[in-house]
């Protein structure tokens, strides 16, 4: 094999699900188009539907044409790729399923002439994880610690207890270096760039601390509602769905100490340190520094949308939060006294993921007040999506005969700087599973630390049921109390004015 990756056989449990056809297979196809795929490749989707290989390939092609970032597939290239895609009619409770997998691996190994990477991708509901992994183990399908890997989709546990249980169960069969816990945010280009930006430049790091930074905001807002995910979401809510994983990962990247090297465990150690430094939430903090919300019906871009409690699969009396905001502190030398504000919500006015680092004001103002009307403390704005940019907001003299200042942006915009589109998160992450690089995956202790941190809030919230939900309308910026949370400290939530306020992929 002359390609950059080792011969690989992927088994996708949950092969007929949306994730497989909309994300995983398009990502694998793009990796193929970009020349990353080994000559010896098999992608085996597993499911109960009685598809033949050809029927399944046809189904996939429809979704590829619709959902791939490259649009409609080139026929010849699709044919070349899809001959490596198979469908295995299977039942995870059935021994025959695993025997058939073993036979496929044996045949593949013989053709490739070497022991291949064997990657099990669990794109199924968490209640099936233990059945699958135990059966893999029983059938000796997990024995090769070097080449066998398992990829786990979120949610990783429902709380600290279940996450520990799941880690324990997985680790009884696989070693940590075989376990790839996916957080697709970590695969996003703009998210990966946070570490590059911080640690490949000398000019930011000296400022990156409590002496110069006033506060930090991480805001991930979505216009999307439930779609057909109401059943899942009603059990989860914004805290479990977004904060426990994606948003705490962003926090770690912003707040971590410089790792010694870019080696997976060096980076992950420093991230765990951040989670362990977050000040524990006391009942008073929860009362004062957390806000939850739930959307009522409204209008999004001219279309009427239902309230959360009217969504399919949602309990009409649900107290699940579709919005959450939290203020907290990171208790270490770097961040002592710097407030961090997080917020996330569904059915908000804008789909936008932005990290704002606001710097302290100048120590002494030399300009007269009429010169500085739009005065704004310096900000570094890392826009993750839909705009992919880093902006540094500084004051500048407005051209003219008078000394008048206004804030301007120094902009690094991906679209202006680079040509071509950027790979999707799943492309990066799936390639990493083949390369055996765990840097962008969550380690077991990190997942537990994230749960540990949030449990007091989750417990307090579930203990208090009498909420006057809904408390924000679709197309708003969330409940007013979330504005108050930050306004109390003299700040406001920063939003980027967006050119195209569309939904992103
Ligand atoms: C998923 C959540 O993990 O992330 C969804 O379950 C959310 O509720 C999605 O919409 C957001 O991802 P992205 O890439 O669109 O920001």
Coordinates of C-alpha atoms and ligand atoms in Angstrom, one line a residue:
X1 CA 0.0 0.0 0.0
X2 CA 1.6 3.2 -1.1
X3 CA -1.0 5.6 0.4
X4 CA -0.7 7.7 3.6
X5 CA -2.9 5.4 5.6
X6 CA -2.7 1.8 6.6
X7 CA -5.2 -0.7 5.2
X8 CA -8.5 -0.2 7.1
X9 CA -11.8 -1.8 7.7
X10 CA -14.5 0.3 9.2
X11 CA -17.5 -1.2 10.8
X12 CA -20.3 1.3 11.3
X13 CA -22.9 0.1 13.8
X14 CA -26.0 2.2 13.1
X15 CA -25.3 2.0 9.4
X16 CA -28.8 3.1 8.3
X17 CA -28.9 6.2 10.5
X18 CA -28.7 9.8 9.5
X19 CA -25.2 10.2 10.8
X20 CA -23.8 7.5 8.5
X21 CA -25.3 8.8 5.3
X22 CA -25.1 12.5 6.0
X23 CA -21.8 12.8 7.8
X24 CA -19.7 9.7 8.0
X25 CA -19.8 8.3 4.4
X26 CA -19.6 11.8 2.9
X27 CA -16.5 12.4 5.0
X28 CA -15.0 9.1 4.0
X29 CA -15.7 9.8 0.4
X30 CA -14.0 13.2 0.6
X31 CA -11.0 11.6 2.2
X32 CA -10.9 9.2 -0.7
X33 CA -11.1 12.1 -3.2
X34 CA -8.3 13.8 -1.4
X35 CA -6.1 10.8 -1.7
X36 CA -6.1 9.8 2.0
X37 CA -7.6 6.4 1.7
X38 CA -5.6 3.2 1.6
X39 CA -5.8 1.0 -1.5
X40 CA -7.2 -1.7 0.8
X41 CA -10.3 -0.2 2.3
X42 CA -13.6 -1.6 3.4
X43 CA -16.5 0.3 4.9
X44 CA -19.1 -2.0 6.3
X45 CA -22.4 -0.5 7.4
X46 CA -24.3 -2.7 9.8
X47 CA -28.1 -2.6 10.3
X48 CA -31.2 -4.7 10.4
X49 CA -32.7 -3.4 7.1
X50 CA -32.3 -6.0 4.3
X51 CA -30.3 -3.9 1.9
X52 CA -28.0 -5.5 -0.6
X53 CA -24.6 -3.7 -1.1
X54 CA -25.9 -2.1 -4.3
X55 CA -29.2 -0.9 -2.8
X56 CA -27.3 0.6 0.1
X57 CA -24.8 2.3 -2.2
X58 CA -27.7 3.9 -4.1
X59 CA -29.3 5.1 -0.9
X60 CA -26.0 6.6 0.2
X61 CA -25.4 8.4 -3.1
X62 CA -28.7 10.4 -2.7
X63 CA -27.4 11.7 0.6
X64 CA -23.9 12.3 -0.7
X65 CA -25.3 14.4 -3.5
X66 CA -27.4 16.4 -1.0
X67 CA -25.1 16.7 2.0
X68 CA -21.5 16.5 0.9
X69 CA -19.6 19.8 0.9
X70 CA -18.5 19.0 -2.6
X71 CA -22.1 18.6 -3.8
X72 CA -23.1 16.1 -6.5
X73 CA -20.6 13.2 -6.7
X74 CA -18.6 12.5 -9.8
X75 CA -20.0 9.2 -11.1
X76 CA -16.7 7.5 -11.9
X77 CA -15.1 8.5 -8.6
X78 CA -18.2 7.5 -6.7
X79 CA -18.1 4.1 -8.4
X80 CA -14.4 3.7 -7.6
X81 CA -15.0 4.6 -3.9
X82 CA -18.3 2.8 -3.3
X83 CA -17.1 -0.6 -4.4
X84 CA -15.4 -0.5 -1.0
X85 CA -18.7 0.1 0.8
X86 CA -20.7 -2.9 2.0
X87 CA -23.9 -3.4 3.9
X88 CA -24.1 -6.2 6.4
X89 CA -27.5 -7.2 7.5
X90 CA -27.1 -7.7 11.2
X91 CA -28.5 -7.9 14.6
X92 CA -26.3 -6.8 17.5
X93 CA -27.8 -9.5 19.7
X94 CA -26.9 -12.2 17.3
X95 CA -23.7 -14.3 17.3
X96 CA -23.9 -14.6 13.6
X97 CA -23.3 -10.9 13.2
X98 CA -19.9 -11.1 14.9
X99 CA -19.0 -14.3 13.2
X100 CA -19.6 -12.6 9.9
X101 CA -17.4 -9.6 11.0
X102 CA -14.7 -12.0 11.9
X103 CA -14.9 -13.6 8.5
X104 CA -14.8 -10.3 6.8
X105 CA -11.7 -9.3 8.7
X106 CA -10.0 -12.6 7.9
X107 CA -10.7 -12.2 4.2
X108 CA -9.6 -8.5 4.2
X109 CA -6.4 -9.3 6.1
X110 CA -5.5 -11.9 3.5
X111 CA -6.1 -9.5 0.6
X112 CA -4.2 -6.7 2.2
X113 CA -1.3 -8.9 3.3
X114 CA -1.0 -7.2 6.7
X115 CA -3.1 -6.9 9.8
X116 CA -5.4 -4.0 9.0
X117 CA -6.8 -1.2 11.2
X118 CA -10.1 -2.4 12.4
X119 CA -12.3 0.5 13.4
X120 CA -15.7 0.0 15.1
X121 CA -17.8 3.1 14.9
X122 CA -20.7 3.1 17.3
X123 CA -23.2 5.4 15.7
X124 CA -26.0 3.9 17.8
X125 CA -27.9 4.9 20.9
X126 CA -25.8 4.5 24.1
X127 CA -28.0 1.7 25.4
X128 CA -26.5 -0.6 22.8
X129 CA -22.9 0.2 23.6
X130 CA -22.4 -2.6 26.1
X131 CA -24.1 -5.3 24.1
X132 CA -21.9 -4.4 21.1
X133 CA -18.6 -4.1 23.0
X134 CA -19.1 -7.3 25.0
X135 CA -19.9 -9.2 21.9
X136 CA -16.9 -7.9 20.1
X137 CA -14.8 -9.0 23.0
X138 CA -16.4 -12.4 23.3
X139 CA -15.7 -13.0 19.6
X140 CA -12.1 -11.9 20.0
X141 CA -12.7 -9.0 17.7
X142 CA -11.1 -6.5 20.1
X143 CA -7.9 -8.3 20.7
X144 CA -5.4 -6.4 18.6
X145 CA -4.6 -3.4 20.8
X146 CA -2.4 -1.9 18.2
X147 CA -4.8 -1.9 15.3
X148 CA -8.3 -2.2 16.8
X149 CA -10.1 1.0 17.7
X150 CA -13.5 2.0 18.8
X151 CA -15.2 5.3 18.1
X152 CA -18.0 6.4 20.4
X153 CA -20.5 9.1 19.5
X154 CA -22.0 11.3 22.1
X155 CA -23.8 11.4 24.5
X156 CA -21.1 10.0 26.7
X157 CA -23.2 9.2 29.7
X158 CA -26.2 11.1 31.1
X159 CA -24.5 12.2 34.3
X160 CA -21.3 11.5 36.2
X161 CA -22.4 8.1 37.4
X162 CA -23.3 6.7 34.0
X163 CA -20.2 8.2 32.4
X164 CA -18.1 6.4 34.9
X165 CA -20.0 3.2 34.3
X166 CA -19.5 3.5 30.6
X167 CA -15.8 4.3 30.9
X168 CA -15.4 1.3 33.2
X169 CA -17.3 -1.0 30.8
X170 CA -15.3 0.2 27.8
X171 CA -12.0 0.0 29.6
X172 CA -12.6 -3.5 30.6
X173 CA -12.4 -4.4 26.9
X174 CA -10.3 -1.7 25.2
X175 CA -7.4 0.2 26.5
X176 CA -7.7 4.0 26.6
X177 CA -5.5 4.4 23.5
X178 CA -8.0 2.4 21.5
X179 CA -11.0 4.5 22.5
X180 CA -11.9 7.5 20.4
X181 CA -14.6 9.6 22.1
X182 CA -15.9 11.9 19.4
X183 CA -16.6 15.6 20.0
X184 CA -17.1 16.9 16.5
X185 CA -16.4 20.5 17.6
X186 CA -12.7 19.5 18.0
X187 CA -12.5 18.6 14.3
X188 CA -13.7 22.0 13.1
X189 CA -10.9 24.0 11.4
X190 CA -11.6 27.2 13.4
X191 CA -11.5 25.2 16.7
X192 CA -8.2 23.5 15.8
X193 CA -6.9 27.0 15.0
X194 CA -7.3 28.1 18.6
X195 CA -4.2 26.2 19.7
X196 CA -2.3 27.3 16.6
X197 CA -3.3 30.9 17.3
X198 CA -2.3 30.8 20.9
X199 CA 0.8 28.7 20.7
X200 CA 2.3 29.4 17.3
X201 CA 2.5 33.2 17.9
X202 CA 4.5 35.0 20.4
X203 CA 2.3 38.2 20.7
X204 CA -0.8 36.8 22.3
X205 CA 0.4 34.6 25.1
X206 CA 2.0 37.4 27.2
X207 CA -1.4 39.1 27.3
X208 CA -3.4 35.9 27.9
X209 CA -4.0 36.2 31.6
X210 CA -5.8 38.0 34.4
X211 CA -3.5 41.0 34.1
X212 CA -4.8 41.9 30.7
X213 CA -8.1 40.0 30.2
X214 CA -11.2 41.5 31.6
X215 CA -13.6 38.6 30.8
X216 CA -14.2 35.8 28.3
X217 CA -17.4 34.9 26.5
X218 CA -18.3 31.7 24.7
X219 CA -21.5 31.9 22.9
X220 CA -22.9 29.1 20.7
X221 CA -26.4 30.0 19.5
X222 CA -28.5 28.1 16.9
X223 CA -31.6 29.0 14.9
X224 CA -32.4 25.3 14.7
X225 CA -35.1 23.7 16.7
X226 CA -35.7 20.1 17.4
X227 CA -36.3 18.6 13.9
X228 CA -37.0 15.0 14.6
X229 CA -34.7 14.8 17.7
X230 CA -37.2 15.8 20.3
X231 CA -37.2 12.4 21.9
X232 CA -33.5 12.5 22.5
X233 CA -33.3 16.2 23.4
X234 CA -36.0 16.2 25.9
X235 CA -33.9 13.8 28.0
X236 CA -30.8 15.9 27.5
X237 CA -31.3 19.6 27.3
X238 CA -28.8 22.3 26.4
X239 CA -26.5 21.5 29.3
X240 CA -26.0 17.9 28.3
X241 CA -26.3 18.4 24.6
X242 CA -23.9 21.3 24.2
X243 CA -22.2 22.5 27.3
X244 CA -20.9 19.2 28.8
X245 CA -19.1 18.5 25.6
X246 CA -18.6 21.1 22.9
X247 CA -18.6 24.3 24.9
X248 CA -16.4 22.9 27.7
X249 CA -14.0 21.8 25.0
X250 CA -13.8 25.3 23.7
X251 CA -13.3 26.6 27.2
X252 CA -10.3 24.2 27.6
X253 CA -8.7 25.3 24.5
X254 CA -9.0 29.0 25.5
X255 CA -8.0 28.6 29.1
X256 CA -5.3 25.8 29.0
X257 CA -1.7 26.2 29.9
X258 CA 0.8 25.7 27.1
X259 CA 1.4 22.0 26.6
X260 CA 5.0 20.8 26.4
X261 CA 4.3 19.4 23.0
X262 CA 1.5 18.7 20.5
X263 CA 1.4 15.1 21.6
X264 CA -2.1 13.8 22.4
X265 CA -1.7 13.3 26.1
X266 CA 0.3 16.4 26.7
X267 CA -2.6 18.4 25.2
X268 CA -5.2 16.4 26.9
X269 CA -3.5 16.7 30.3
X270 CA -3.6 20.5 30.1
X271 CA -7.2 20.4 29.2
X272 CA -8.1 18.3 32.2
X273 CA -6.3 20.8 34.3
X274 CA -8.7 23.5 33.2
X275 CA -11.8 21.5 34.1
X276 CA -10.3 20.7 37.4
X277 CA -9.6 24.4 38.1
X278 CA -13.2 25.6 37.5
X279 CA -14.6 26.8 40.8
X280 CA -17.1 24.4 42.3
X281 CA -20.7 25.6 42.0
X282 CA -22.2 26.3 45.4
X283 CA -26.0 26.6 45.8
X284 CA -25.7 30.4 45.8
X285 CA -23.6 30.4 42.6
X286 CA -26.3 28.3 40.9
X287 CA -29.0 30.6 42.1
X288 CA -27.1 33.7 41.0
X289 CA -24.9 32.7 38.1
X290 CA -26.9 30.2 36.0
X291 CA -29.9 30.8 33.8
X292 CA -32.0 28.4 31.9
X293 CA -34.6 28.9 29.3
X294 CA -37.1 27.3 27.0
X295 CA -38.4 28.7 23.8
X296 CA -42.0 29.4 22.9
X297 CA -43.3 29.6 19.4
X298 CA -42.3 32.4 17.1
X299 CA -41.1 33.3 13.7
X300 CA -37.8 32.4 12.2
X301 CA -37.0 34.1 8.9
X302 CA -40.6 34.4 7.9
X303 CA -41.6 30.9 8.9
X304 CA -43.8 30.2 12.0
X305 CA -42.1 27.7 14.3
X306 CA -43.6 25.7 17.2
X307 CA -42.7 26.2 20.8
X308 CA -40.5 23.6 22.4
X309 CA -43.3 21.9 24.2
X310 CA -45.2 21.5 21.0
X311 CA -42.3 19.8 19.3
X312 CA -42.6 16.2 18.2
X313 CA -41.3 13.8 20.9
X314 CA -41.3 16.4 23.6
X315 CA -43.3 16.2 26.8
X316 CA -46.0 19.0 26.7
X317 CA -45.1 19.8 30.3
X318 CA -41.3 19.5 29.7
X319 CA -39.0 21.4 32.0
X320 CA -36.0 20.7 29.8
X321 CA -33.8 23.7 29.1
X322 CA -33.2 24.7 25.4
X323 CA -31.1 27.6 26.6
X324 CA -28.4 27.8 29.3
X325 CA -26.1 30.6 30.4
X326 CA -23.5 30.3 33.2
X327 CA -21.0 32.6 34.8
X328 CA -18.0 30.9 36.5
X329 CA -14.4 31.3 37.4
X330 CA -11.2 29.3 36.7
X331 CA -9.3 29.2 39.9
X332 CA -5.6 29.2 38.9
X333 CA -2.8 31.7 38.7
X334 CA -3.6 32.6 35.1
X335 CA -7.3 33.3 35.5
X336 CA -7.9 34.2 39.0
X337 CA -10.8 36.7 39.1
X338 CA -11.6 36.7 35.4
X339 CA -15.2 35.8 34.8
X340 CA -16.1 33.4 32.0
X341 CA -19.6 33.6 30.6
X342 CA -21.1 30.7 28.5
X343 CA -24.4 30.6 26.7
X344 CA -26.0 28.4 24.3
X345 CA -29.5 28.0 23.0
X346 CA -31.8 26.7 20.3
X347 CA -34.2 28.8 18.2
X348 CA -32.2 31.9 18.8
X349 CA -32.0 34.9 16.6
X350 CA -28.8 33.9 15.0
X351 CA -26.7 30.8 14.3
X352 CA -23.3 31.7 15.5
X353 CA -20.5 30.3 17.5
X354 CA -18.1 32.9 18.8
X355 CA -15.5 33.2 21.5
X356 CA -14.8 36.8 22.7
X357 CA -11.8 37.7 24.8
X358 CA -12.3 41.2 26.2
X359 CA -9.2 43.0 27.3
X360 CA -8.9 45.5 30.1
X361 CA -9.3 49.2 29.4
X362 CA -6.4 51.6 29.0
X363 CA -5.1 52.7 32.4
X364 CA -5.5 56.4 31.7
X365 CA -7.6 58.1 29.0
X366 CA -5.8 61.0 27.3
X367 CA -8.5 61.8 24.8
X368 CA -11.4 64.2 25.4
X369 CA -14.7 62.5 25.8
X370 CA -16.1 63.9 22.5
X371 CA -13.2 62.1 20.6
X372 CA -14.1 58.7 21.9
X373 CA -17.8 58.2 21.5
X374 CA -17.8 54.6 20.3
X375 CA -15.0 53.6 22.7
X376 CA -14.6 49.9 23.0
X377 CA -12.2 47.9 25.1
X378 CA -9.9 45.8 22.9
X379 CA -11.4 42.4 22.0
X380 CA -10.2 39.3 20.3
X381 CA -13.1 37.6 18.6
X382 CA -12.7 34.1 17.5
X383 CA -15.6 33.3 15.2
X384 CA -16.0 29.6 14.7
X385 CA -19.0 29.6 12.4
X386 CA -20.7 30.5 10.2
X387 CA -18.1 33.2 9.7
X388 CA -14.7 31.7 10.1
X389 CA -12.4 34.4 11.3
X390 CA -10.3 35.9 14.0
X391 CA -10.9 39.6 14.6
X392 CA -8.9 41.9 16.8
X393 CA -10.9 45.0 17.7
X394 CA -8.7 48.1 18.3
X395 CA -9.3 51.8 18.4
X396 CA -8.2 53.9 15.5
X397 CA -8.3 57.5 14.5
X398 CA -11.1 58.1 12.1
X399 CA -9.8 60.0 9.0
X400 CA -10.7 63.7 9.3
X401 CA -9.4 67.0 10.7
X402 CA -10.5 66.2 14.2
X403 CA -9.1 63.7 16.6
X404 CA -12.0 61.2 16.7
X405 CA -11.5 57.6 17.6
X406 CA -13.6 54.6 16.7
X407 CA -13.2 50.8 17.0
X408 CA -12.1 48.9 13.9
X409 CA -11.4 45.3 13.2
X410 CA -8.2 43.8 12.1
X411 CA -9.6 40.7 10.4
X412 CA -8.2 37.3 9.5
X413 CA -11.0 35.8 7.5
X414 CA -10.7 32.3 6.1
X415 CA -12.6 33.1 3.0
X416 CA -10.3 36.0 2.1
X417 CA -7.1 34.2 3.1
X418 CA -7.5 30.7 1.8
X419 CA -9.1 29.4 -1.4
X420 CA -11.1 26.2 -1.6
X421 CA -13.4 24.9 1.1
X422 CA -12.3 23.5 4.3
X423 CA -12.7 19.9 5.3
X424 CA -15.6 19.0 7.6
X425 CA -15.0 18.1 11.2
X426 CA -15.7 14.4 10.5
X427 CA -13.1 14.2 7.8
X428 CA -10.4 15.3 10.2
X429 CA -11.6 13.1 12.9
X430 CA -12.1 10.0 10.8
X431 CA -8.6 10.4 9.3
X432 CA -7.2 10.7 12.8
X433 CA -8.8 7.4 13.8
X434 CA -7.0 5.8 10.9
X435 CA -3.7 7.5 11.8
X436 CA -4.1 6.6 15.4
X437 CA -4.0 10.2 16.6
X438 CA -6.1 10.9 19.7
X439 CA -5.3 14.6 20.2
X440 CA -8.7 15.7 19.1
X441 CA -10.6 13.1 21.0
X442 CA -11.9 13.2 24.6
X443 CA -10.0 11.1 27.1
X444 CA -12.1 9.3 29.8
X445 CA -10.9 11.4 32.7
X446 CA -11.8 14.5 30.8
X447 CA -15.3 13.4 30.2
X448 CA -15.7 12.6 33.8
X449 CA -14.2 15.9 34.9
X450 CA -16.7 17.7 32.7
X451 CA -19.6 15.9 34.2
X452 CA -18.3 16.4 37.7
X453 CA -18.2 20.1 37.2
X454 CA -21.8 20.3 36.0
X455 CA -23.5 17.8 38.3
X456 CA -24.3 20.4 41.0
X457 CA -26.1 22.5 38.5
X458 CA -27.9 19.6 36.9
X459 CA -29.0 18.3 40.2
X460 CA -30.2 21.7 41.4
X461 CA -32.1 22.2 38.2
X462 CA -33.8 18.8 38.2
X463 CA -34.7 19.3 41.9
X464 CA -36.7 22.4 41.1
X465 CA -39.6 21.6 38.8
X466 CA -41.9 24.6 39.1
X467 CA -40.6 26.8 36.3
X468 CA -42.5 29.4 34.4
X469 CA -41.3 28.0 31.1
X470 CA -41.3 28.9 28.2
X471 CA -39.4 32.1 28.9
X472 CA -38.0 33.2 25.6
X473 CA -39.5 33.4 22.2
X474 CA -38.1 31.8 19.1
X475 CA -35.9 34.3 17.3
X476 CA -34.8 36.1 20.4
X477 CA -31.5 36.1 22.3
X478 CA -32.8 33.9 25.1
X479 CA -34.4 34.9 28.4
X480 CA -33.9 38.4 29.8
X481 CA -32.3 36.9 32.9
X482 CA -29.4 35.9 30.7
X483 CA -28.9 39.5 29.7
X484 CA -29.1 40.5 33.3
X485 CA -26.5 37.9 34.3
X486 CA -23.8 39.7 32.3
X487 CA -25.2 43.2 32.5
X488 CA -24.9 43.1 36.2
X489 CA -21.1 43.0 35.7
X490 CA -21.2 45.9 33.3
X491 CA -20.9 43.8 30.1
X492 CA -23.2 42.6 27.4
X493 CA -23.2 39.5 25.2
X494 CA -21.2 40.2 22.1
X495 CA -22.7 39.2 18.8
X496 CA -21.1 39.4 15.4
X497 CA -23.2 41.2 12.8
X498 CA -23.7 38.5 10.2
X499 CA -23.8 38.8 6.5
X500 CA -25.5 35.5 5.8
X501 CA -27.4 34.3 8.7
X502 CA -28.0 30.9 7.3
X503 CA -27.8 27.5 8.8
X504 CA -24.4 26.0 8.6
X505 CA -23.3 22.4 8.1
Ligands
LIG1 C1 -24.7 18.3 18.3 C2 -25.9 18.6 19.1 O1 -23.8 17.6 19.0 O2 -24.2 19.6 17.9 C3 -27.0 19.4 18.3 O3 -26.5 17.4 19.5 C4 -26.4 20.6 17.8 O4 -28.1 19.7 19.1 C5 -25.1 20.3 17.0 O5 -27.3 21.2 16.9 C6 -24.4 21.6 16.7 O6 -23.3 21.3 15.8 P1 -22.8 22.3 14.7 O7 -21.6 21.6 14.1 O8 -24.0 22.5 13.8 O9 -22.5 23.6 15.5

